Short mmCIF file of C-alpha atoms and ligand atoms in Angstrom, two decimals:
data_model
loop_
_atom_site.label_atom_id
_atom_site.label_comp_id
_atom_site.label_asym_id
_atom_site.label_seq_id
_atom_site.Cartn_x
_atom_site.Cartn_y
_atom_site.Cartn_z
CA MET D 1046 -43.83 -53.11 25.26
CA SER D 1047 -41.79 -52.16 28.32
CA LEU D 1048 -39.36 -49.24 28.11
CA ARG D 1049 -36.45 -51.65 28.73
CA ASN D 1050 -37.42 -53.86 25.77
CA ARG D 1051 -37.99 -50.83 23.59
CA LEU D 1052 -34.56 -49.41 24.40
CA THR D 1053 -32.92 -52.81 23.82
CA LEU D 1054 -34.64 -53.16 20.46
CA GLN D 1055 -33.77 -49.63 19.35
CA PHE D 1056 -30.13 -49.98 20.41
CA GLY D 1057 -29.81 -53.45 18.78
CA LEU D 1058 -31.43 -52.36 15.52
CA LEU D 1059 -29.40 -49.17 15.26
CA ALA D 1060 -26.06 -50.83 15.96
CA SER D 1061 -26.91 -53.75 13.60
CA LEU D 1062 -27.86 -51.26 10.90
CA VAL D 1063 -24.51 -49.49 11.19
CA LEU D 1064 -22.60 -52.80 11.14
CA GLY D 1065 -24.74 -54.08 8.24
CA VAL D 1066 -24.12 -50.97 6.14
CA ALA D 1067 -20.38 -51.12 6.91
CA SER D 1068 -20.24 -54.85 5.98
CA ILE D 1069 -22.10 -54.32 2.70
CA ALA D 1070 -19.81 -51.38 1.84
CA ILE D 1071 -16.68 -53.45 2.59
CA TYR D 1072 -18.01 -56.36 0.49
CA PHE D 1073 -18.88 -54.31 -2.58
CA LEU D 1074 -15.75 -52.15 -2.45
CA SER D 1075 -13.60 -55.30 -2.23
CA ALA D 1076 -15.51 -56.93 -5.11
CA ASP D 1077 -14.97 -53.78 -7.17
CA TYR D 1078 -11.29 -53.70 -6.32
CA ARG D 1079 -10.92 -57.36 -7.31
CA LYS D 1080 -12.57 -56.68 -10.67
CA ASP D 1081 -10.29 -53.71 -11.41
CA GLU D 1082 -7.21 -55.61 -10.36
CA PHE D 1083 -8.10 -58.62 -12.52
CA SER D 1084 -8.82 -56.33 -15.42
CA GLN D 1085 -5.34 -54.79 -15.08
CA ARG D 1086 -3.80 -58.24 -14.99
CA LEU D 1087 -5.70 -59.23 -18.15
CA ILE D 1088 -4.51 -56.11 -19.99
CA SER D 1089 -0.87 -56.51 -18.95
CA ARG D 1090 -0.96 -60.20 -20.00
CA GLY D 1091 -2.45 -59.26 -23.35
CA GLU D 1092 0.12 -56.50 -23.92
CA ASN D 1093 3.05 -58.81 -23.06
CA MET D 1094 1.79 -61.48 -25.45
CA ALA D 1095 1.21 -58.92 -28.22
CA LYS D 1096 4.70 -57.47 -27.75
CA LEU D 1097 6.30 -60.92 -27.89
CA LEU D 1098 4.38 -61.89 -30.98
CA ILE D 1099 4.48 -58.64 -32.92
CA GLN D 1100 7.72 -56.96 -31.93
CA ILE D 1101 10.04 -60.03 -31.85
CA GLU D 1102 10.26 -61.42 -35.33
CA GLU D 1103 11.51 -64.87 -34.31
CA VAL D 1104 8.42 -65.54 -32.26
CA ASP D 1105 5.39 -67.02 -34.02
CA GLN D 1106 2.16 -68.57 -32.73
CA ASN D 1107 3.58 -72.05 -32.18
CA LEU D 1108 6.65 -70.82 -30.32
CA LEU D 1109 4.55 -68.51 -28.25
CA ASN D 1110 2.20 -71.37 -27.29
CA ILE D 1111 5.20 -73.50 -26.29
CA ILE D 1112 6.68 -70.61 -24.23
CA GLU D 1113 3.36 -69.87 -22.59
CA CYS D 1114 2.45 -73.48 -21.93
CA ASP D 1115 4.14 -73.60 -18.49
CA ASN D 1116 4.32 -69.88 -17.80
CA PRO D 1117 3.60 -69.48 -14.05
CA VAL D 1118 2.09 -66.01 -14.63
CA ARG D 1119 -0.61 -67.44 -16.87
CA LEU D 1120 -4.05 -66.52 -15.58
CA PRO D 1121 -6.51 -69.32 -14.73
CA GLU D 1122 -8.51 -70.48 -17.78
CA GLU D 1123 -6.63 -67.84 -19.81
CA GLN D 1124 -7.60 -67.37 -23.49
CA ILE D 1125 -5.93 -64.83 -25.79
CA LEU D 1126 -6.86 -63.76 -29.32
CA ILE D 1127 -4.95 -61.24 -31.42
CA PHE D 1128 -6.30 -59.82 -34.68
CA ASN D 1129 -4.47 -57.69 -37.23
CA PHE D 1130 -5.92 -54.66 -39.02
CA ARG D 1131 -7.55 -56.95 -41.61
CA ASP D 1132 -9.48 -58.76 -38.86
CA SER D 1133 -7.36 -61.89 -39.42
CA LEU D 1134 -6.62 -63.93 -36.32
CA ILE D 1135 -2.85 -63.93 -35.95
CA TYR D 1136 -2.73 -65.63 -32.56
CA SER D 1137 -5.05 -67.73 -30.40
CA SER D 1138 -4.30 -69.70 -27.21
CA GLU D 1139 -4.44 -73.46 -27.28
CA GLY D 1140 -7.74 -75.19 -26.51
CA LEU D 1141 -9.77 -72.09 -27.29
CA ASP D 1142 -13.37 -72.34 -26.03
CA ILE D 1143 -14.63 -68.75 -26.31
CA GLU D 1144 -16.80 -67.36 -29.09
CA MET D 1145 -15.06 -65.71 -32.02
CA PRO D 1146 -15.74 -61.96 -32.04
CA THR D 1147 -17.69 -60.43 -34.90
CA LYS D 1148 -16.21 -57.84 -37.24
CA ASP D 1149 -18.47 -55.21 -35.73
CA PHE D 1150 -17.11 -55.96 -32.30
CA LEU D 1151 -13.50 -55.62 -33.54
CA ASN D 1152 -14.36 -52.28 -35.19
CA GLN D 1153 -16.00 -51.09 -31.99
CA VAL D 1154 -12.80 -51.91 -30.06
CA ARG D 1155 -10.77 -49.93 -32.61
CA LEU D 1156 -13.18 -47.03 -32.13
CA ASP D 1157 -13.45 -47.11 -28.30
CA GLY D 1158 -9.91 -48.22 -27.49
CA SER D 1159 -11.06 -50.89 -25.02
CA ILE D 1160 -14.18 -52.89 -24.10
CA GLN D 1161 -14.85 -54.99 -21.01
CA ILE D 1162 -17.07 -58.09 -21.15
CA SER D 1163 -18.20 -60.38 -18.32
CA LYS D 1164 -20.02 -63.63 -18.99
CA GLU D 1165 -20.82 -65.71 -15.94
CA LYS D 1166 -17.45 -66.11 -14.18
CA ARG D 1167 -15.33 -65.39 -17.25
CA GLU D 1168 -14.09 -61.82 -17.59
CA SER D 1169 -12.60 -60.44 -20.84
CA GLU D 1170 -10.70 -57.34 -21.92
CA ALA D 1171 -10.60 -56.37 -25.58
CA PHE D 1172 -8.22 -53.51 -26.38
CA LEU D 1173 -6.32 -51.87 -29.20
CA PHE D 1174 -2.56 -52.55 -29.34
CA THR D 1175 -0.67 -50.12 -31.53
CA ASP D 1176 2.62 -51.05 -33.09
CA ARG D 1177 4.86 -48.70 -35.04
CA TYR D 1178 3.29 -49.85 -38.36
CA ASP D 1179 0.06 -51.58 -37.45
CA ARG D 1180 -2.94 -51.65 -35.11
CA PHE D 1181 -3.97 -54.93 -33.47
CA VAL D 1182 -7.01 -55.95 -31.46
CA VAL D 1183 -6.09 -58.06 -28.45
CA ILE D 1184 -8.77 -60.02 -26.57
CA VAL D 1185 -7.69 -61.54 -23.25
CA SER D 1186 -10.05 -63.48 -21.08
CA GLY D 1187 -9.77 -65.53 -17.88
CA ILE D 1188 -11.50 -66.58 -14.68
CA ASP D 1189 -10.38 -64.91 -11.46
CA VAL D 1190 -10.67 -68.09 -9.41
CA TYR D 1191 -8.61 -66.91 -6.45
CA GLY D 1192 -10.01 -63.36 -6.38
CA ARG D 1193 -13.59 -64.64 -6.50
CA ARG D 1194 -12.86 -67.19 -3.78
CA LYS D 1195 -11.41 -64.45 -1.59
CA ILE D 1196 -14.48 -62.28 -2.09
CA GLN D 1197 -16.77 -65.22 -1.38
CA ASN D 1198 -14.78 -65.89 1.76
CA LEU D 1199 -14.97 -62.23 2.79
CA GLY D 1200 -18.75 -62.31 2.28
CA GLN D 1201 -19.09 -65.34 4.58
CA VAL D 1202 -16.86 -63.76 7.25
CA LEU D 1203 -18.84 -60.52 7.11
CA ALA D 1204 -22.16 -62.41 7.37
CA ILE D 1205 -20.93 -64.32 10.43
CA VAL D 1206 -19.57 -61.11 12.02
CA LEU D 1207 -22.90 -59.38 11.32
CA GLY D 1208 -24.89 -62.26 12.85
CA LEU D 1209 -22.71 -62.48 15.96
CA GLY D 1210 -22.59 -58.67 16.16
CA MET D 1211 -26.40 -58.49 16.17
CA ILE D 1212 -26.64 -61.03 19.00
CA ALA D 1213 -23.95 -59.12 20.93
CA PHE D 1214 -25.69 -55.78 20.31
CA PHE D 1215 -29.01 -57.09 21.63
CA LEU D 1216 -27.33 -58.57 24.73
CA VAL D 1217 -25.29 -55.42 25.37
CA GLY D 1218 -28.40 -53.30 24.67
CA ARG D 1219 -30.34 -55.23 27.27
CA VAL D 1220 -27.64 -54.76 29.91
CA TYR D 1221 -27.32 -51.09 28.94
CA ALA D 1222 -31.10 -50.52 29.14
CA GLU D 1223 -31.20 -52.32 32.49
CA ARG D 1224 -28.44 -50.07 33.84
CA ALA D 1225 -29.92 -46.90 32.35
CA LEU D 1226 -33.34 -47.65 33.84
CA SER D 1227 -32.22 -48.86 37.24
CA PRO D 1228 -32.25 -45.31 38.78
CA ILE D 1229 -35.85 -44.92 37.50
CA LYS D 1230 -36.76 -48.28 39.04
CA GLN D 1231 -35.22 -47.13 42.29
CA LEU D 1232 -37.09 -43.82 42.13
CA VAL D 1233 -40.39 -45.63 41.46
CA ALA D 1234 -39.76 -47.89 44.47
CA GLU D 1235 -38.98 -44.87 46.65
CA ILE D 1236 -42.10 -43.01 45.47
CA ALA D 1237 -44.24 -46.11 46.02
CA GLY D 1238 -43.03 -46.15 49.63
CA ILE D 1239 -44.35 -42.63 50.32
CA SER D 1240 -47.87 -42.48 51.72
CA ILE D 1241 -50.00 -40.15 53.78
CA SER D 1242 -48.38 -41.49 56.98
CA ASN D 1243 -44.81 -40.60 55.90
CA LEU D 1244 -45.28 -37.50 53.76
CA ASN D 1245 -42.04 -36.14 55.26
CA LYS D 1246 -40.01 -38.78 53.37
CA ARG D 1247 -38.20 -37.58 50.23
CA ALA D 1248 -36.91 -39.28 47.07
CA ASN D 1249 -33.14 -39.51 46.53
CA GLU D 1250 -32.07 -36.55 44.36
CA GLY D 1251 -28.93 -38.31 43.03
CA ASN D 1252 -26.29 -35.98 41.59
CA GLY D 1253 -28.76 -33.09 41.54
CA SER D 1254 -28.09 -32.20 37.91
CA ASP D 1255 -29.24 -34.93 35.49
CA GLU D 1256 -32.81 -35.39 34.22
CA LEU D 1257 -33.66 -38.00 36.83
CA ALA D 1258 -32.36 -35.77 39.59
CA LYS D 1259 -34.56 -32.98 38.22
CA LEU D 1260 -37.55 -35.33 38.27
CA ALA D 1261 -36.77 -36.28 41.87
CA ILE D 1262 -36.32 -32.59 42.81
CA SER D 1263 -39.69 -31.67 41.22
CA PHE D 1264 -41.34 -34.61 42.92
CA ASN D 1265 -39.85 -33.62 46.29
CA ALA D 1266 -41.01 -30.03 45.78
CA MET D 1267 -44.52 -31.34 45.07
CA LEU D 1268 -44.33 -33.49 48.21
CA ALA D 1269 -43.26 -30.45 50.24
CA ARG D 1270 -46.28 -28.49 48.91
CA LEU D 1271 -48.59 -31.43 49.65
CA GLU D 1272 -47.13 -31.81 53.13
CA ALA D 1273 -47.60 -28.09 53.81
CA ALA D 1274 -51.19 -28.25 52.49
CA PHE D 1275 -51.81 -31.32 54.60
CA VAL D 1276 -50.50 -29.61 57.73
CA VAL D 1277 -52.68 -26.56 56.99
CA GLN D 1278 -55.70 -28.81 56.54
CA ARG D 1279 -54.94 -30.74 59.74
CA ASN D 1280 -54.52 -27.49 61.69
CA PHE D 1281 -57.69 -26.16 60.11
CA ILE D 1282 -59.68 -29.18 61.28
CA ALA D 1283 -58.10 -29.01 64.74
CA ASN D 1284 -58.83 -25.27 65.03
CA ALA D 1285 -62.37 -25.63 63.68
CA SER D 1286 -63.12 -28.44 66.16
CA HIS D 1287 -61.66 -26.36 68.97
CA GLU D 1288 -63.78 -23.33 68.00
CA MET D 1289 -66.91 -25.52 67.83
CA ARG D 1290 -66.14 -27.16 71.15
CA THR D 1291 -66.05 -23.92 73.12
CA PRO D 1292 -69.71 -22.92 72.58
CA LEU D 1293 -70.81 -26.55 72.79
CA THR D 1294 -69.09 -26.92 76.19
CA ALA D 1295 -70.72 -23.67 77.30
CA ILE D 1296 -74.15 -24.95 76.18
CA SER D 1297 -73.83 -28.33 77.89
CA GLY D 1298 -72.40 -26.69 81.05
CA GLN D 1299 -75.30 -24.26 81.30
CA LEU D 1300 -77.88 -27.01 80.70
CA GLU D 1301 -76.27 -29.29 83.28
CA VAL D 1302 -76.23 -26.51 85.92
CA ILE D 1303 -79.86 -25.61 85.26
CA LEU D 1304 -80.90 -29.25 85.58
CA LEU D 1305 -79.22 -29.68 88.98
CA LYS D 1306 -82.39 -28.51 90.79
CA GLN D 1307 -85.84 -27.11 90.21
CA ARG D 1308 -85.58 -23.48 88.90
CA SER D 1309 -87.94 -20.58 88.67
CA GLU D 1310 -89.48 -19.64 85.34
CA GLU D 1311 -87.26 -16.55 85.20
CA GLU D 1312 -84.11 -18.61 85.72
CA TYR D 1313 -85.13 -21.04 82.94
CA LYS D 1314 -85.77 -18.08 80.63
CA VAL D 1315 -82.31 -16.56 81.30
CA ALA D 1316 -80.63 -19.93 80.80
CA ILE D 1317 -82.49 -20.60 77.53
CA GLU D 1318 -81.61 -17.13 76.21
CA SER D 1319 -77.96 -17.69 77.06
CA VAL D 1320 -78.00 -21.10 75.37
CA LEU D 1321 -79.72 -19.56 72.35
CA GLN D 1322 -76.97 -16.94 72.13
CA ASP D 1323 -74.34 -19.67 72.11
CA ILE D 1324 -76.30 -21.54 69.43
CA HIS D 1325 -76.38 -18.36 67.30
CA LYS D 1326 -72.60 -18.07 67.65
CA LEU D 1327 -72.24 -21.71 66.72
CA ASN D 1328 -74.47 -21.19 63.72
CA LYS D 1329 -72.48 -18.17 62.61
CA LEU D 1330 -69.24 -20.11 63.00
CA ALA D 1331 -70.61 -23.07 61.03
CA ASN D 1332 -71.77 -20.73 58.24
CA ARG D 1333 -68.38 -19.04 57.99
CA LEU D 1334 -66.53 -22.35 58.02
CA LEU D 1335 -68.79 -23.62 55.26
CA MET D 1336 -68.22 -20.48 53.20
CA LEU D 1337 -64.46 -20.72 53.75
CA ALA D 1338 -64.46 -24.34 52.58
CA GLN D 1339 -66.61 -23.50 49.55
CA THR D 1340 -64.46 -20.55 48.45
CA GLY D 1341 -61.40 -22.79 48.75
CA THR D 1342 -62.65 -25.72 46.68
CA ASP D 1343 -65.63 -24.86 44.47
CA ALA D 1344 -65.43 -22.59 41.46
CA PRO D 1345 -68.13 -20.03 42.30
CA GLU D 1346 -67.06 -17.89 39.29
CA ALA D 1347 -69.58 -19.92 37.25
CA ASN D 1348 -72.42 -18.23 39.20
CA PHE D 1349 -70.99 -14.69 39.03
CA ARG D 1350 -73.24 -11.94 37.76
CA GLN D 1351 -73.31 -8.14 37.77
CA VAL D 1352 -73.62 -6.74 41.28
CA ARG D 1353 -74.01 -3.11 42.45
CA ILE D 1354 -71.60 -2.57 45.35
CA ASP D 1355 -73.44 0.45 46.83
CA ASP D 1356 -76.65 -1.60 47.08
CA ILE D 1357 -74.82 -4.31 48.97
CA ILE D 1358 -73.26 -1.81 51.36
CA TRP D 1359 -76.68 -0.41 52.27
CA GLU D 1360 -78.15 -3.90 52.66
CA VAL D 1361 -75.32 -5.12 54.89
CA ARG D 1362 -75.41 -1.92 56.93
CA ALA D 1363 -79.12 -2.45 57.61
CA ASP D 1364 -78.61 -6.11 58.58
CA LEU D 1365 -75.74 -5.26 60.92
CA LYS D 1366 -77.69 -2.45 62.54
CA LYS D 1367 -80.52 -4.92 63.16
CA MET D 1368 -78.13 -7.37 64.84
CA LYS D 1369 -76.04 -4.76 66.69
CA PRO D 1370 -78.07 -1.54 67.15
CA ASP D 1371 -75.18 0.14 69.02
CA TYR D 1372 -72.87 -0.12 65.97
CA CYS D 1373 -72.48 3.05 63.92
CA ILE D 1374 -71.70 2.70 60.22
CA GLU D 1375 -71.02 5.91 58.31
CA VAL D 1376 -71.15 5.46 54.55
CA ASP D 1377 -69.52 8.03 52.30
CA LEU D 1378 -69.59 8.02 48.48
CA ASP D 1379 -66.61 10.13 47.41
CA GLU D 1380 -66.48 12.64 44.55
CA THR D 1381 -64.63 10.24 42.22
CA ILE D 1382 -68.00 8.60 41.55
CA THR D 1383 -69.70 10.38 38.68
CA ASP D 1384 -72.34 7.79 37.93
CA LEU D 1385 -73.72 5.25 40.42
CA GLU D 1386 -74.12 2.80 37.52
CA GLU D 1387 -70.33 2.53 37.46
CA LEU D 1388 -70.30 0.72 40.77
CA GLN D 1389 -70.81 -2.68 39.16
CA VAL D 1390 -68.58 -5.70 39.67
CA LEU D 1391 -68.82 -9.21 38.33
CA GLY D 1392 -69.27 -11.43 41.33
CA SER D 1393 -71.39 -13.25 43.84
CA ASP D 1394 -73.66 -11.04 45.97
CA ILE D 1395 -73.60 -13.57 48.82
CA LEU D 1396 -69.79 -13.58 48.97
CA LEU D 1397 -69.50 -9.80 48.56
CA LYS D 1398 -72.04 -9.35 51.39
CA ALA D 1399 -69.89 -11.60 53.60
CA LEU D 1400 -66.78 -9.55 52.69
CA ILE D 1401 -68.40 -6.21 53.53
CA LEU D 1402 -70.12 -7.54 56.65
CA ASN D 1403 -66.86 -8.90 58.11
CA LEU D 1404 -64.94 -5.67 57.53
CA MET D 1405 -67.79 -3.47 58.86
CA GLU D 1406 -68.32 -5.68 61.89
CA ASN D 1407 -64.56 -5.82 62.70
CA GLY D 1408 -64.28 -2.03 62.47
CA CYS D 1409 -67.05 -1.61 65.06
CA LYS D 1410 -66.06 -4.62 67.17
CA TYR D 1411 -62.44 -3.55 67.60
CA SER D 1412 -63.12 0.10 68.46
CA ASP D 1413 -64.57 1.35 71.71
CA ASP D 1414 -66.84 3.89 70.00
CA HIS D 1415 -68.14 1.09 67.70
CA VAL D 1416 -67.88 3.43 64.70
CA VAL D 1417 -66.66 2.45 61.25
CA LYS D 1418 -66.43 4.76 58.29
CA VAL D 1419 -67.02 3.11 54.93
CA SER D 1420 -66.04 5.15 51.89
CA LEU D 1421 -66.65 4.19 48.32
CA GLY D 1422 -64.70 5.58 45.37
CA VAL D 1423 -63.56 4.79 41.82
CA ARG D 1424 -59.89 4.67 40.79
CA ALA D 1425 -58.36 3.37 37.53
CA ASN D 1426 -61.13 0.94 36.60
CA THR D 1427 -61.45 -0.33 40.15
CA ILE D 1428 -63.98 0.27 42.87
CA GLN D 1429 -62.23 1.15 46.12
CA LEU D 1430 -63.84 0.40 49.43
CA THR D 1431 -62.17 1.62 52.60
CA PHE D 1432 -63.20 0.66 56.13
CA THR D 1433 -61.69 3.01 58.69
CA ASP D 1434 -62.05 2.80 62.45
CA ASN D 1435 -60.46 4.61 65.39
CA GLY D 1436 -60.10 1.40 67.36
CA ILE D 1437 -57.38 -0.59 69.06
CA GLY D 1438 -55.25 -1.02 65.90
CA ILE D 1439 -53.08 -4.00 64.94
CA SER D 1440 -49.41 -4.53 65.83
CA GLU D 1441 -46.72 -4.89 63.09
CA ALA D 1442 -46.25 -8.56 63.96
CA ASP D 1443 -49.99 -9.35 63.88
CA LEU D 1444 -50.47 -7.56 60.55
CA LYS D 1445 -48.55 -10.39 58.86
CA GLN D 1446 -50.93 -13.02 60.21
CA ILE D 1447 -54.40 -11.50 60.34
CA PHE D 1448 -55.41 -13.16 57.03
CA ASP D 1449 -54.42 -16.67 58.28
CA PRO D 1450 -57.39 -18.83 59.26
CA PHE D 1451 -58.07 -18.87 63.04
CA PHE D 1452 -55.54 -16.16 63.80
CA ARG D 1453 -56.64 -13.88 66.61
CA SER D 1454 -54.55 -11.19 68.20
CA ASN D 1455 -53.67 -11.92 71.85
CA SER D 1456 -54.87 -8.46 72.91
CA ILE D 1457 -58.51 -9.07 71.87
CA ARG D 1458 -59.21 -12.44 73.46
CA ASN D 1459 -62.05 -10.88 75.48
CA ARG D 1460 -63.96 -9.95 72.28
CA ASP D 1461 -66.18 -12.36 70.39
CA GLY D 1462 -64.78 -14.03 67.28
CA HIS D 1463 -63.12 -17.10 65.82
CA GLY D 1464 -60.39 -15.68 63.55
CA ILE D 1465 -62.10 -16.78 60.33
CA GLY D 1466 -63.55 -13.48 59.04
CA LEU D 1467 -60.43 -11.96 57.46
CA SER D 1468 -59.25 -15.21 55.84
CA LEU D 1469 -62.70 -15.43 54.25
CA VAL D 1470 -62.45 -11.77 53.16
CA LYS D 1471 -59.05 -12.45 51.53
CA ARG D 1472 -60.35 -15.47 49.62
CA ILE D 1473 -63.42 -13.58 48.42
CA CYS D 1474 -61.14 -10.77 47.20
CA ASP D 1475 -58.94 -13.25 45.33
CA LEU D 1476 -61.96 -14.93 43.74
CA HIS D 1477 -63.15 -11.52 42.48
CA LYS D 1478 -59.63 -10.73 41.17
CA GLY D 1479 -59.41 -7.92 43.69
CA THR D 1480 -56.86 -6.93 46.33
CA ILE D 1481 -56.96 -6.06 50.01
CA LYS D 1482 -54.51 -3.84 51.89
CA VAL D 1483 -54.40 -2.87 55.52
CA SER D 1484 -52.69 -0.07 57.36
CA SER D 1485 -52.92 0.26 61.11
CA VAL D 1486 -51.43 2.12 64.07
CA LEU D 1487 -51.67 0.42 67.44
CA GLY D 1488 -54.04 2.33 69.71
CA LYS D 1489 -55.14 4.70 66.92
CA GLY D 1490 -57.12 2.61 64.44
CA SER D 1491 -57.03 0.62 61.23
CA THR D 1492 -57.93 1.07 57.57
CA PHE D 1493 -58.75 -1.85 55.28
CA THR D 1494 -58.80 -1.00 51.54
CA VAL D 1495 -60.44 -3.38 49.09
CA SER D 1496 -60.10 -2.86 45.31
CA LEU D 1497 -62.45 -4.70 42.96
CA PRO D 1498 -62.31 -4.52 39.15
CA ILE D 1499 -65.24 -2.62 37.62
CA LYS D 1500 -67.52 -4.57 35.30
CA LYS D 1501 -68.25 -2.23 32.42
CA VAL D 1502 -71.93 -2.10 31.48
P1 ADP N 1106 -62.22 -12.35 64.46
O1 ADP N 1106 -62.62 -10.93 64.34
O2 ADP N 1106 -63.38 -13.27 64.51
O3 ADP N 1106 -61.25 -12.58 65.55
P2 ADP N 1106 -61.01 -11.95 61.88
O4 ADP N 1106 -60.43 -12.95 60.94
O5 ADP N 1106 -62.08 -11.07 61.38
O6 ADP N 1106 -61.46 -12.78 63.13
O7 ADP N 1106 -59.82 -11.05 62.38
C1 ADP N 1106 -58.59 -11.63 62.73
C2 ADP N 1106 -57.86 -10.77 63.72
O8 ADP N 1106 -57.44 -9.56 63.13
C3 ADP N 1106 -58.71 -10.32 64.86
O9 ADP N 1106 -58.73 -11.31 65.87
C4 ADP N 1106 -58.04 -9.05 65.32
O10 ADP N 1106 -56.95 -9.36 66.15
C5 ADP N 1106 -57.53 -8.50 64.04
N1 ADP N 1106 -58.41 -7.44 63.49
C6 ADP N 1106 -59.24 -7.57 62.43
N2 ADP N 1106 -59.88 -6.41 62.16
C7 ADP N 1106 -59.41 -5.52 63.05
C8 ADP N 1106 -59.67 -4.14 63.28
N3 ADP N 1106 -60.53 -3.43 62.53
N4 ADP N 1106 -58.99 -3.55 64.30
C9 ADP N 1106 -58.12 -4.22 65.04
N5 ADP N 1106 -57.83 -5.52 64.88
C10 ADP N 1106 -58.48 -6.18 63.90
#
């Protein structure tokens, strides 16, 4: 069932219920009031008759019947019986057609003071009338024709009002639901109109304070995040393609030049070596891009295991030395380490190798002496790795951007690199629930400090 129909139904049922309860209450209270009022009229008629008959000596049954014959205050179908203390009937209306009461009934009236009886439409009041010398039982009965007709009429009016009210409530409910839901409809239409080609479009935030406005605000905030992510992704692809194109252009350029004429064996060898170097760079770039993409989307935590950081440092150092024999990597285990077994973290050895390799390589690459000092220590349940170099340093402004993918400082354009290493390092740190800090003085050198939580054995 649609929300509009559900709201209409709920509104209609609720309003009808209230009107129904009110109508039933009015009907029964009126019926009760009629009964009480008729009862009072019966009693006062009975008392008047008893007074006339008992207290005025000249009046007897026959005279009373003659007086009462055309009395306009007579009740419809009125019947009156009066009994003395010996249970003898001393007065009865003409044309009596009600049952004679039993002696027990008369005694009960004397005991209780008054008794009410209803039989079909006829209502009766039996009560004790006390004279100065005697006690009489008066029974008055009649049919409240007008009162009952009024109540019947009221019942019909209430039923019609209830029926019409229910129809009106459902119609009004429908209009109300339509109006209440129209901003949602509008919002849905606006949202449906937003696609990848117009991610800059925003939904109308209305008055900015009601629930719908809050929904629109949240949706717009989500759109803004998506748009930002989309821009980052687009830039990433553009940057990655650009970085790939440079070595590819170099390779094709070199091959084209070499093919222009017949070359000596030596020339071919030099050209092939140069091309191979470019292919290695391309391969390295592709590997880093792949790792960056994987650390951004996959959940490598599932493959985490215990890793000894000092082992990795030695392994990476050896690999780097093999690739760049002129690089000098000094490793120092500081005195905070009491047991080498402490140097365990929960993580991926491949990713941690990439982290350490990038920081070691950068330290050597960006310093003229190609020296990086790696020190390893333990502080407050974390393993601290610092990479210090005496290189070119990083400016204040660049420090804010060095972890962005493809960022490269303008001052180092002559050195190899693609600006991916540090963004990869940052992601690997995050994945291992670690932190990375950097302090640097331009022209003096830089220190990168990585903290990784210790995995207790
Ligand atoms: P790449 O080294 O390939 O350019 P990175 O992401 O590793 O990419 O580094 C980003 C930038 O941060 C570098 O281009 C450089 O400007 C700066 N940088 C990183 N490490 C150092 C360092 N040890 N000394 C000076 N600058 C550095």
